Amino acid sequence: MGQHPTKICVVGIGYIGLPTAAIFAQTGFDVLGYDVNSSVVDALNQGQITIEEPQLGDIVAQVVASGKLRASTTIEPADAFFIAVPTPVNVDNSADLSYIEQACQTVLKVLKAGDIVVLESTSPPGTTDDVVVKILEKSGLIIGSDIFVAHTPERVIPGRILEELVHNSRIIGGINDASSQAVAALFATFVKGKIIETDAKTAEMCKVMENTYRDINIALANEMAKICEQMGISAWQVREYANYHPRVNILMPGPGVGGHCIAVDPWFLVEKNPQLAQLIAKGRHINDSMPSHTYQLINKHIQPGSTLVILGVTFKPNVDDMRESPILELIEMLKQNGYQVVIHDPHVKAYCNDLYQVAQGADGVVLAVNHDDFNAVDFDKLHQALKGHVMIDTRNMWTDQLSGDLRFKHIVLGRG
Ligand code: SAJ
C-alpha cells in the first residue's frame, strides 16, 4: 500500500454517500463528492443538503465552510473511492447494476497504483468480484496488490444515519486480506463499533440477509394482521402480549414495506436462487400485497367517490423519503377506483399544508405513515373540518386517543 490516504472521493452523494462524505471530512480527510446530478453538486458546494436527516445539515455546512468537503460533476484523482450509488431492481425484479458499472468506469479514468476502491452500495453477492474488479482490471493495474478493493455494506437507518455511521459495527469484505486491512484502517478513523474483516462475498451476503431477515419478519407481522382481522381480534394486542416473551419480537404490520433496501434486496437472492429462496420470495409477495389489502379495508368502510385525507406519503415515519413508498401505490389504487385524494405530510415540502384546511369537507382520513406529528392531531379541529368521520388507522396510532370517542369510526388495520 502507498502513503496514508488523505484524499477521499465519494461517488454518489445521496442518502448514504453524503453522510459518509461529511463524516470523512469531519474526521480530517479532504473529500470530494462526485455526482452526475449538477443540482445536488451545486447545493452541496453552497453548504446545503437536499435530503432531510438529523444533524447532517449542520455538519455539511461546517465541513463545506472549512473547505474539507466540496462537490463536482467531474471525477478527480483520490487515494480512496467510495461508491454509494443505487442498486434498484428492474420491473422483473432482477438487479440493475448499471449505476455501479457506471461508477466503476468513472473511477477507472483516474485510478492509480495504491488506490483503494470501496463498494458501499448493497449488491447481489458476487458483485464486487464479478463487476467491480472486472472493470478496474482494465486499468492494467494488479487488483489486490496495486489496487485495494472491498465491499463494506452500509447498515445505517434513515433518521439516525450519523449516529449509526459511527456506532454501528462495520463489516469489511476485502477481495483479499491486504484490501480488508487497508479499508479497515480507513474506517477505524471514525467508527466506534466493531470492525470485522471478511471476504467480499460474505460481506455482500451479510447485508442482503440482514434486510431479508427484516422483510420476512415484517411479512409475518402482516400475515398475522390479515389472520387477526379475519378472526375478529387485534394483531396489535397479540403483538404486544407475545412480545413479553423474552425470545419473541414480532414487528409491526402496516400498509406495506417501502424504501430502497428492504423491499429490494431480498430479490437479489431470489434472482440468483429461484429454487432455493422460497420463503424469501413469499415474504416479498406478502409485503407487496399490503397496499392492496389496505385498499380493501378502506373500500369496506368508505364508498368510492368519497374524498379521503391521506396522512403521510413517505416510505417510513419521520423522514422525507418517498422512494418505493407503498403509500404512493395505495393512492394510485384509490384514484383509479374513483376516490378523491388529498394529501398531508409534514415531512414532504409538496404536502406540508395545513391539515385542518386540507381536511375541510372530506369523508374520511387514512393514517398511512406513523410520523410522530400525527400523535398531536387535534381531533376536535379535525372533527369540525371533516364531513364524514371514518378514520382508517394503518399503524394503530390512535387507538388510545380515539377509544370511547363516538364522534369517529376508528378502523385499525390488523384489528377485526
Ligand atoms: N416496516 C414495517 N414494520 C416494521 C418495521 C418497518 O412495516 O415493524 C416498514 C417501514 O414502514 C418501511 C420499511 O418497513 O416501509 C422499511 O423500513 P425500516 O425502518 O425497517 O428500514 P430502512 O429501509 O429504513 O433501513 C433498512 C435497515 N435494515 C435493517 O434494519 C435490517 C438499515 O439498517 C439498512 O441500512 C437499510 O435498510 C439499508 O440501507 O439497507
CSV table of C-alpha atoms and ligand atoms in Angstrom, one decimal:
chain,number,residue,atom,x,y,z
A,1,MET,CA,0.0,0.0,0.0
A,2,GLY,CA,1.1,3.6,-0.7
A,3,GLN,CA,1.1,6.6,1.7
A,4,HIS,CA,-1.7,7.1,4.2
A,5,PRO,CA,-4.8,8.1,2.2
A,6,THR,CA,-5.6,11.8,2.6
A,7,LYS,CA,-7.9,12.5,-0.2
A,8,ILE,CA,-11.3,10.7,-0.5
A,9,CYS,CA,-13.8,10.7,-3.3
A,10,VAL,CA,-17.3,9.6,-2.7
A,11,VAL,CA,-19.1,8.6,-5.9
A,12,GLY,CA,-22.8,9.4,-5.5
A,13,ILE,CA,-23.7,11.9,-2.8
A,14,GLY,CA,-27.2,10.7,-2.0
A,15,TYR,CA,-28.7,9.3,1.2
A,16,ILE,CA,-25.6,7.3,2.1
A,17,GLY,CA,-22.8,8.9,0.1
A,18,LEU,CA,-23.4,12.4,1.5
A,19,PRO,CA,-23.3,11.4,5.2
A,20,THR,CA,-20.3,9.3,4.5
A,21,ALA,CA,-18.5,12.2,2.7
A,22,ALA,CA,-19.4,14.5,5.6
A,23,ILE,CA,-18.1,12.3,8.3
A,24,PHE,CA,-14.8,11.6,6.5
A,25,ALA,CA,-14.4,15.4,6.0
A,26,GLN,CA,-15.2,16.0,9.7
A,27,THR,CA,-12.5,13.4,10.6
A,28,GLY,CA,-10.0,15.5,8.6
A,29,PHE,CA,-9.8,14.0,5.1
A,30,ASP,CA,-10.0,16.2,2.0
A,31,VAL,CA,-13.2,14.9,0.5
A,32,LEU,CA,-14.7,15.3,-3.0
A,33,GLY,CA,-18.3,14.4,-3.5
A,34,TYR,CA,-18.8,13.3,-7.1
A,35,ASP,CA,-22.3,13.1,-8.6
A,36,VAL,CA,-23.8,13.2,-12.1
A,37,ASN,CA,-26.6,15.4,-10.8
A,38,SER,CA,-25.4,19.0,-11.0
A,39,SER,CA,-28.2,20.4,-8.8
A,40,VAL,CA,-27.0,18.1,-5.9
A,41,VAL,CA,-23.4,19.2,-6.6
A,42,ASP,CA,-24.3,22.9,-6.6
A,43,ALA,CA,-26.4,22.7,-3.4
A,44,LEU,CA,-23.5,20.9,-1.6
A,45,ASN,CA,-21.0,23.5,-2.7
A,46,GLN,CA,-23.2,26.1,-1.1
A,47,GLY,CA,-23.2,24.0,2.1
A,48,GLN,CA,-26.8,22.9,1.6
A,49,ILE,CA,-28.3,19.4,1.7
A,50,THR,CA,-31.1,18.1,-0.4
A,51,ILE,CA,-32.3,15.4,2.0
A,52,GLU,CA,-33.8,15.5,5.4
A,53,GLU,CA,-31.6,13.9,8.1
A,54,PRO,CA,-31.0,15.0,11.7
A,55,GLN,CA,-27.6,16.7,12.2
A,56,LEU,CA,-26.5,16.3,8.6
A,57,GLY,CA,-27.2,19.9,7.6
A,58,ASP,CA,-25.0,21.4,10.4
A,59,ILE,CA,-22.1,19.0,9.7
A,60,VAL,CA,-22.2,19.6,6.0
A,61,ALA,CA,-22.4,23.4,6.4
A,62,GLN,CA,-19.3,23.2,8.7
A,63,VAL,CA,-17.1,21.0,6.5
A,64,VAL,CA,-18.0,22.9,3.3
A,65,ALA,CA,-17.2,26.2,5.0
A,66,SER,CA,-13.8,24.8,6.2
A,67,GLY,CA,-13.0,23.6,2.7
A,68,LYS,CA,-12.8,19.9,3.7
A,69,LEU,CA,-15.8,18.9,1.6
A,70,ARG,CA,-16.6,20.0,-1.9
A,71,ALA,CA,-18.6,18.5,-4.8
A,72,SER,CA,-18.1,18.2,-8.5
A,73,THR,CA,-19.6,16.6,-11.6
A,74,THR,CA,-16.0,15.9,-12.8
A,75,ILE,CA,-14.1,13.0,-11.2
A,76,GLU,CA,-10.7,13.7,-9.8
A,77,PRO,CA,-7.8,11.5,-8.6
A,78,ALA,CA,-8.0,10.5,-5.0
A,79,ASP,CA,-6.4,7.9,-2.6
A,80,ALA,CA,-9.7,6.2,-1.8
A,81,PHE,CA,-13.0,6.0,-3.7
A,82,PHE,CA,-16.3,5.1,-2.0
A,83,ILE,CA,-19.1,4.1,-4.4
A,84,ALA,CA,-22.5,4.8,-2.9
A,85,VAL,CA,-24.9,4.6,-5.9
A,86,PRO,CA,-28.3,3.0,-6.1
A,87,THR,CA,-28.9,-0.7,-6.9
A,88,PRO,CA,-32.6,-0.8,-7.8
A,89,VAL,CA,-34.4,-3.8,-9.3
A,90,ASN,CA,-35.9,-3.9,-12.8
A,91,VAL,CA,-39.6,-4.5,-13.3
A,92,ASP,CA,-38.9,-8.2,-13.4
A,93,ASN,CA,-37.2,-7.9,-10.0
A,94,SER,CA,-33.7,-8.6,-11.5
A,95,ALA,CA,-30.9,-6.4,-10.1
A,96,ASP,CA,-30.0,-3.3,-12.0
A,97,LEU,CA,-26.2,-2.9,-11.6
A,98,SER,CA,-25.8,-0.2,-14.3
A,99,TYR,CA,-25.2,2.6,-11.7
A,100,ILE,CA,-22.4,0.5,-10.1
A,101,GLU,CA,-20.9,-0.2,-13.6
A,102,GLN,CA,-21.0,3.5,-14.5
A,103,ALA,CA,-19.4,4.5,-11.2
A,104,CYS,CA,-16.6,2.0,-11.7
A,105,GLN,CA,-16.0,3.3,-15.2
A,106,THR,CA,-15.8,6.8,-13.8
A,107,VAL,CA,-13.3,5.8,-11.1
A,108,LEU,CA,-11.3,3.9,-13.8
A,109,LYS,CA,-10.5,7.2,-15.5
A,110,VAL,CA,-8.4,8.4,-12.6
A,111,LEU,CA,-7.3,5.2,-10.9
A,112,LYS,CA,-3.6,4.9,-10.0
A,113,ALA,CA,-1.4,2.4,-8.1
A,114,GLY,CA,-2.0,2.5,-4.3
A,115,ASP,CA,-5.7,3.5,-4.6
A,116,ILE,CA,-8.5,2.0,-2.5
A,117,VAL,CA,-11.9,1.3,-4.0
A,118,VAL,CA,-14.8,0.6,-1.7
A,119,LEU,CA,-18.3,-0.5,-2.9
A,120,GLU,CA,-20.8,0.7,-0.3
A,121,SER,CA,-24.0,0.0,-2.4
A,122,THR,CA,-25.9,-3.0,-1.4
A,123,SER,CA,-25.4,-5.6,-4.1
A,124,PRO,CA,-26.1,-9.2,-5.1
A,125,PRO,CA,-23.4,-11.4,-3.5
A,126,GLY,CA,-20.6,-11.7,-6.1
A,127,THR,CA,-20.9,-8.1,-7.5
A,128,THR,CA,-17.5,-6.9,-6.1
A,129,ASP,CA,-15.6,-9.8,-7.7
A,130,ASP,CA,-17.7,-10.1,-10.9
A,131,VAL,CA,-18.4,-6.4,-11.7
A,132,VAL,CA,-16.2,-4.0,-9.7
A,133,VAL,CA,-12.9,-5.9,-10.0
A,134,LYS,CA,-13.5,-6.8,-13.7
A,135,ILE,CA,-13.9,-3.2,-14.6
A,136,LEU,CA,-11.0,-1.9,-12.5
A,137,GLU,CA,-8.8,-4.6,-14.1
A,138,LYS,CA,-9.0,-2.6,-17.3
A,139,SER,CA,-6.6,-0.1,-15.7
A,140,GLY,CA,-3.8,-2.7,-16.2
A,141,LEU,CA,-3.0,-2.4,-12.5
A,142,ILE,CA,-2.9,-5.5,-10.4
A,143,ILE,CA,-6.1,-5.7,-8.3
A,144,GLY,CA,-5.3,-6.8,-4.8
A,145,SER,CA,-1.7,-5.5,-4.7
A,146,ASP,CA,-1.7,-2.3,-6.7
A,147,ILE,CA,-5.4,-1.5,-6.0
A,148,PHE,CA,-7.2,-2.5,-2.9
A,149,VAL,CA,-10.9,-3.3,-3.2
A,150,ALA,CA,-13.6,-4.1,-0.7
A,151,HIS,CA,-17.3,-4.2,-0.1
A,152,THR,CA,-18.4,-2.5,3.1
A,153,PRO,CA,-22.1,-2.6,3.4
A,154,GLU,CA,-23.8,0.4,4.7
A,155,ARG,CA,-26.3,-0.5,7.5
A,156,VAL,CA,-27.4,2.9,8.8
A,157,ILE,CA,-31.1,3.6,9.2
A,158,PRO,CA,-32.5,6.8,7.8
A,159,GLY,CA,-33.3,9.2,10.6
A,160,ARG,CA,-30.3,8.0,12.7
A,161,ILE,CA,-27.7,7.9,9.9
A,162,LEU,CA,-24.9,9.9,11.6
A,163,GLU,CA,-25.1,8.2,14.9
A,164,GLU,CA,-25.2,4.8,13.3
A,165,LEU,CA,-22.3,5.6,10.9
A,166,VAL,CA,-20.1,6.0,13.9
A,167,HIS,CA,-21.5,3.4,16.4
A,168,ASN,CA,-22.7,0.5,14.2
A,169,SER,CA,-20.3,-2.4,13.7
A,170,ARG,CA,-18.8,-2.4,10.2
A,171,ILE,CA,-18.2,-5.4,8.0
A,172,ILE,CA,-15.2,-5.0,5.7
A,173,GLY,CA,-15.3,-7.6,2.9
A,174,GLY,CA,-12.0,-7.3,1.0
A,175,ILE,CA,-11.2,-9.2,-2.2
A,176,ASN,CA,-8.0,-10.2,-0.3
A,177,ASP,CA,-6.5,-9.6,3.2
A,178,ALA,CA,-4.5,-6.7,2.1
A,179,SER,CA,-7.6,-5.0,0.8
A,180,SER,CA,-9.6,-5.7,4.0
A,181,GLN,CA,-6.7,-4.3,6.1
A,182,ALA,CA,-6.4,-1.1,4.0
A,183,VAL,CA,-10.1,-0.4,4.2
A,184,ALA,CA,-10.4,-1.3,7.8
A,185,ALA,CA,-7.7,1.3,8.7
A,186,LEU,CA,-9.8,4.0,6.9
A,187,PHE,CA,-12.9,3.2,8.8
A,188,ALA,CA,-11.1,2.9,12.1
A,189,THR,CA,-10.5,6.7,11.8
A,190,PHE,CA,-14.1,7.3,12.9
A,191,VAL,CA,-16.0,4.1,13.6
A,192,LYS,CA,-16.5,3.3,17.2
A,193,GLY,CA,-18.4,0.0,16.6
A,194,LYS,CA,-16.7,-3.3,16.0
A,195,ILE,CA,-14.8,-3.6,12.7
A,196,ILE,CA,-15.0,-7.1,11.2
A,197,GLU,CA,-12.8,-8.2,8.3
A,198,THR,CA,-14.0,-10.9,5.9
A,199,ASP,CA,-14.2,-11.6,2.2
A,200,ALA,CA,-16.3,-9.6,-0.2
A,201,LYS,CA,-19.0,-12.2,-1.0
A,202,THR,CA,-19.6,-12.9,2.7
A,203,ALA,CA,-20.0,-9.2,3.4
A,204,GLU,CA,-22.4,-8.8,0.5
A,205,MET,CA,-24.4,-11.7,1.7
A,206,CYS,CA,-24.5,-10.4,5.3
A,207,LYS,CA,-26.0,-7.1,4.1
A,208,VAL,CA,-28.6,-8.8,1.9
A,209,MET,CA,-29.5,-11.3,4.6
A,210,GLU,CA,-30.0,-8.5,7.3
A,211,ASN,CA,-32.6,-6.8,5.2
A,212,THR,CA,-34.2,-10.1,4.1
A,213,TYR,CA,-34.5,-11.1,7.8
A,214,ARG,CA,-36.3,-7.8,8.5
A,215,ASP,CA,-38.5,-8.2,5.4
A,216,ILE,CA,-39.6,-11.7,6.3
A,217,ASN,CA,-40.3,-10.7,9.9
A,218,ILE,CA,-42.5,-7.8,8.7
A,219,ALA,CA,-44.2,-10.2,6.3
A,220,LEU,CA,-45.0,-12.4,9.3
A,221,ALA,CA,-46.5,-9.4,11.1
A,222,ASN,CA,-48.5,-8.6,8.0
A,223,GLU,CA,-49.8,-12.1,7.7
A,224,MET,CA,-50.7,-12.1,11.4
A,225,ALA,CA,-52.7,-8.9,10.8
A,226,LYS,CA,-54.7,-10.5,8.0
A,227,ILE,CA,-55.4,-13.6,10.1
A,228,CYS,CA,-56.4,-11.5,13.2
A,229,GLU,CA,-58.7,-9.3,11.1
A,230,GLN,CA,-60.4,-12.5,9.9
A,231,MET,CA,-60.7,-13.9,13.4
A,232,GLY,CA,-62.1,-10.6,14.9
A,233,ILE,CA,-59.2,-10.0,17.3
A,234,SER,CA,-56.4,-7.3,17.3
A,235,ALA,CA,-53.0,-8.2,15.9
A,236,TRP,CA,-51.7,-5.2,17.9
A,237,GLN,CA,-52.7,-6.8,21.2
A,238,VAL,CA,-51.3,-10.1,20.1
A,239,ARG,CA,-48.1,-8.5,19.2
A,240,GLU,CA,-47.9,-6.6,22.5
A,241,TYR,CA,-48.6,-9.6,24.6
A,242,ALA,CA,-46.5,-12.1,22.6
A,243,ASN,CA,-43.5,-9.7,22.8
A,244,TYR,CA,-43.4,-10.0,26.5
A,245,HIS,CA,-41.9,-13.4,25.8
A,246,PRO,CA,-38.2,-13.0,26.2
A,247,ARG,CA,-37.3,-14.5,22.8
A,248,VAL,CA,-40.1,-13.1,20.7
A,249,ASN,CA,-40.1,-9.8,18.8
A,250,ILE,CA,-42.9,-9.5,16.4
A,251,LEU,CA,-42.6,-6.4,14.1
A,252,MET,CA,-45.4,-4.0,13.1
A,253,PRO,CA,-47.9,-4.7,10.4
A,254,GLY,CA,-48.7,-1.9,8.1
A,255,PRO,CA,-49.7,-0.8,4.6
A,256,GLY,CA,-46.6,-2.2,3.0
A,257,VAL,CA,-42.8,-2.2,3.0
A,258,GLY,CA,-41.0,0.6,1.2
A,259,GLY,CA,-37.7,2.2,0.8
A,260,HIS,CA,-34.8,1.3,-1.5
A,261,CYS,CA,-33.4,-1.5,0.7
A,262,ILE,CA,-35.8,-3.9,2.4
A,263,ALA,CA,-38.3,-4.0,-0.4
A,264,VAL,CA,-35.5,-4.5,-2.9
A,265,ASP,CA,-32.6,-6.6,-1.5
A,266,PRO,CA,-34.4,-9.9,-1.0
A,267,TRP,CA,-34.9,-10.0,-4.7
A,268,PHE,CA,-31.2,-10.3,-5.2
A,269,LEU,CA,-31.3,-13.7,-3.6
A,270,VAL,CA,-34.4,-14.8,-5.4
A,271,GLU,CA,-33.0,-13.9,-8.8
A,272,LYS,CA,-29.9,-16.0,-8.3
A,273,ASN,CA,-31.5,-18.8,-6.4
A,274,PRO,CA,-35.1,-19.1,-7.6
A,275,GLN,CA,-35.5,-22.7,-6.4
A,276,LEU,CA,-34.0,-22.2,-3.0
A,277,ALA,CA,-35.2,-18.8,-2.0
A,278,GLN,CA,-38.9,-19.9,-1.4
A,279,LEU,CA,-39.6,-18.2,2.0
A,280,ILE,CA,-37.8,-15.1,0.8
A,281,ALA,CA,-39.9,-14.7,-2.3
A,282,LYS,CA,-43.1,-15.5,-0.3
A,283,GLY,CA,-42.2,-12.8,2.2
A,284,ARG,CA,-41.8,-10.2,-0.6
A,285,HIS,CA,-45.1,-11.1,-2.1
A,286,ILE,CA,-46.9,-10.8,1.3
A,287,ASN,CA,-45.4,-7.4,1.9
A,288,ASP,CA,-46.2,-6.3,-1.6
A,289,SER,CA,-49.8,-7.3,-1.1
A,290,MET,CA,-50.3,-4.8,1.7
A,291,PRO,CA,-51.2,-1.7,-0.3
A,292,SER,CA,-54.0,-3.7,-1.9
A,293,HIS,CA,-55.1,-5.2,1.4
A,294,THR,CA,-55.2,-1.7,2.8
A,295,TYR,CA,-57.2,-0.5,-0.2
A,296,GLN,CA,-59.8,-3.3,0.5
A,297,LEU,CA,-60.0,-2.3,4.2
A,298,ILE,CA,-60.7,1.3,3.1
A,299,ASN,CA,-63.2,0.2,0.5
A,300,LYS,CA,-65.1,-1.8,3.1
A,301,HIS,CA,-65.8,1.3,5.1
A,302,ILE,CA,-65.8,4.2,2.6
A,303,GLN,CA,-67.5,4.3,-0.8
A,304,PRO,CA,-65.6,5.2,-4.0
A,305,GLY,CA,-66.3,8.8,-4.9
A,306,SER,CA,-65.6,9.9,-1.4
A,307,THR,CA,-62.8,12.3,-0.5
A,308,LEU,CA,-60.0,10.9,1.7
A,309,VAL,CA,-57.3,12.7,3.5
A,310,ILE,CA,-54.1,10.6,3.3
A,311,LEU,CA,-51.8,11.3,6.3
A,312,GLY,CA,-48.2,10.6,5.3
A,313,VAL,CA,-46.7,9.6,1.9
A,314,THR,CA,-43.1,8.7,2.8
A,315,PHE,CA,-41.9,5.1,3.0
A,316,LYS,CA,-41.5,5.2,6.7
A,317,PRO,CA,-42.0,7.6,9.7
A,318,ASN,CA,-40.2,10.8,10.4
A,319,VAL,CA,-38.2,11.0,7.1
A,320,ASP,CA,-38.9,12.9,3.8
A,321,ASP,CA,-38.0,9.9,1.6
A,322,MET,CA,-40.8,8.7,-0.7
A,323,ARG,CA,-38.7,6.1,-2.6
A,324,GLU,CA,-40.7,2.9,-3.2
A,325,SER,CA,-43.3,4.2,-0.7
A,326,PRO,CA,-46.2,1.7,-0.6
A,327,ILE,CA,-48.5,4.7,0.1
A,328,LEU,CA,-47.9,6.0,-3.4
A,329,GLU,CA,-49.2,2.7,-4.7
A,330,LEU,CA,-52.2,2.9,-2.3
A,331,ILE,CA,-53.0,6.4,-3.5
A,332,GLU,CA,-52.8,5.3,-7.1
A,333,MET,CA,-55.3,2.4,-6.4
A,334,LEU,CA,-57.7,4.8,-4.6
A,335,LYS,CA,-57.6,7.2,-7.5
A,336,GLN,CA,-58.1,4.5,-10.1
A,337,ASN,CA,-61.2,3.3,-8.2
A,338,GLY,CA,-62.8,6.7,-8.1
A,339,TYR,CA,-61.8,8.1,-4.7
A,340,GLN,CA,-60.7,11.8,-4.4
A,341,VAL,CA,-57.5,12.0,-2.5
A,342,VAL,CA,-55.9,14.9,-0.7
A,343,ILE,CA,-52.5,14.5,1.0
A,344,HIS,CA,-50.9,16.0,4.1
A,345,ASP,CA,-47.3,15.2,5.1
A,346,PRO,CA,-45.4,17.5,7.3
A,347,HIS,CA,-42.1,15.9,6.1
A,348,VAL,CA,-42.6,16.5,2.4
A,349,LYS,CA,-42.5,20.0,1.1
A,350,ALA,CA,-45.2,19.5,-1.6
A,351,TYR,CA,-47.7,18.2,1.1
A,352,CYS,CA,-46.6,20.3,4.1
A,353,ASN,CA,-50.0,22.1,4.2
A,354,ASP,CA,-52.5,22.9,6.9
A,355,LEU,CA,-54.1,19.6,7.9
A,356,TYR,CA,-57.4,21.2,9.0
A,357,GLN,CA,-57.8,23.1,5.8
A,358,VAL,CA,-56.9,20.2,3.6
A,359,ALA,CA,-59.4,18.0,5.6
A,360,GLN,CA,-62.2,20.5,5.0
A,361,GLY,CA,-65.3,18.6,3.8
A,362,ALA,CA,-63.5,15.3,3.4
A,363,ASP,CA,-65.3,12.0,4.2
A,364,GLY,CA,-62.5,10.2,6.0
A,365,VAL,CA,-58.9,10.0,6.9
A,366,VAL,CA,-56.3,7.3,6.2
A,367,LEU,CA,-53.4,7.4,8.6
A,368,ALA,CA,-50.8,5.9,6.3
A,369,VAL,CA,-47.4,6.7,7.9
A,370,ASN,CA,-46.7,6.8,11.6
A,371,HIS,CA,-45.0,10.2,11.7
A,372,ASP,CA,-44.6,11.4,15.3
A,373,ASP,CA,-46.5,14.5,14.4
A,374,PHE,CA,-49.7,12.5,14.0
A,375,ASN,CA,-49.7,11.9,17.7
A,376,ALA,CA,-50.5,15.6,18.1
A,377,VAL,CA,-53.5,15.7,15.8
A,378,ASP,CA,-56.3,18.0,17.3
A,379,PHE,CA,-59.3,15.7,17.0
A,380,ASP,CA,-61.8,18.5,17.8
A,381,LYS,CA,-60.5,20.6,14.9
A,382,LEU,CA,-60.3,17.6,12.6
A,383,HIS,CA,-63.9,16.6,13.5
A,384,GLN,CA,-65.1,20.1,12.7
A,385,ALA,CA,-63.3,20.2,9.4
A,386,LEU,CA,-64.4,16.7,8.2
A,387,LYS,CA,-67.8,15.9,6.7
A,388,GLY,CA,-67.5,12.2,7.3
A,389,HIS,CA,-65.7,10.7,10.2
A,390,VAL,CA,-64.2,7.4,9.2
A,391,MET,CA,-60.6,7.1,10.4
A,392,ILE,CA,-58.6,4.3,8.8
A,393,ASP,CA,-55.5,3.8,11.1
A,394,THR,CA,-53.0,1.6,9.4
A,395,ARG,CA,-50.5,1.9,12.2
A,396,ASN,CA,-52.6,1.6,15.3
A,397,MET,CA,-51.5,5.0,16.3
A,398,TRP,CA,-54.8,6.5,17.5
A,399,THR,CA,-56.3,3.6,19.5
A,400,ASP,CA,-55.7,5.2,22.9
A,401,GLN,CA,-56.7,8.7,21.7
A,402,LEU,CA,-59.9,7.6,19.9
A,403,SER,CA,-61.1,4.9,22.3
A,404,GLY,CA,-64.5,5.9,23.5
A,405,ASP,CA,-64.7,8.9,21.1
A,406,LEU,CA,-68.0,8.2,19.5
A,407,ARG,CA,-67.6,11.1,17.0
A,408,PHE,CA,-65.3,8.9,14.9
A,409,LYS,CA,-65.5,5.5,13.4
A,410,HIS,CA,-61.9,4.2,14.1
A,411,ILE,CA,-60.9,1.3,11.9
A,412,VAL,CA,-57.5,-0.3,12.5
A,413,LEU,CA,-55.5,-2.4,10.1
A,414,GLY,CA,-55.0,-5.8,11.7
A,415,ARG,CA,-57.9,-5.4,14.1
A,416,GLY,CA,-61.0,-7.4,13.4
B,1,SAJ,N1,-41.8,-1.5,8.5
B,1,SAJ,C1,-42.9,-2.2,8.9
B,1,SAJ,N2,-43.0,-2.7,10.1
B,1,SAJ,C2,-42.0,-2.7,11.0
B,1,SAJ,C3,-40.8,-2.0,10.6
B,1,SAJ,C4,-40.7,-1.5,9.3
B,1,SAJ,O1,-43.9,-2.2,8.1
B,1,SAJ,O2,-42.1,-3.2,12.1
B,1,SAJ,C5,-41.7,-0.9,7.1
B,1,SAJ,C6,-41.5,0.6,7.2
B,1,SAJ,O3,-42.7,1.3,7.3
B,1,SAJ,C7,-40.8,0.8,5.8
B,1,SAJ,C8,-40.0,-0.5,5.6
B,1,SAJ,O4,-40.5,-1.4,6.5
B,1,SAJ,O5,-41.7,0.9,4.8
B,1,SAJ,C9,-38.5,-0.4,5.9
B,1,SAJ,O6,-38.2,0.4,7.0
B,1,SAJ,P1,-37.1,0.1,8.1
B,1,SAJ,O7,-37.2,1.2,9.1
B,1,SAJ,O8,-37.3,-1.2,8.6
B,1,SAJ,O9,-35.8,0.1,7.3
B,1,SAJ,P2,-35.0,1.0,6.3
B,1,SAJ,O10,-35.3,0.6,4.9
B,1,SAJ,O11,-35.1,2.5,6.6
B,1,SAJ,O12,-33.5,0.6,6.6
B,1,SAJ,C10,-33.1,-0.7,6.5
B,1,SAJ,C11,-32.3,-1.1,7.8
B,1,SAJ,N3,-32.1,-2.5,7.8
B,1,SAJ,C12,-32.4,-3.3,8.8
B,1,SAJ,O13,-33.0,-2.8,9.8
B,1,SAJ,C13,-32.1,-4.7,8.8
B,1,SAJ,C14,-31.0,-0.3,7.8
B,1,SAJ,O14,-30.2,-0.8,8.9
B,1,SAJ,C15,-30.2,-0.5,6.5
B,1,SAJ,O15,-29.0,0.2,6.5
B,1,SAJ,C16,-31.1,0.0,5.4
B,1,SAJ,O16,-32.3,-0.8,5.3
B,1,SAJ,C17,-30.3,-0.2,4.1
B,1,SAJ,O17,-29.8,0.9,3.6
B,1,SAJ,O18,-30.2,-1.3,3.5
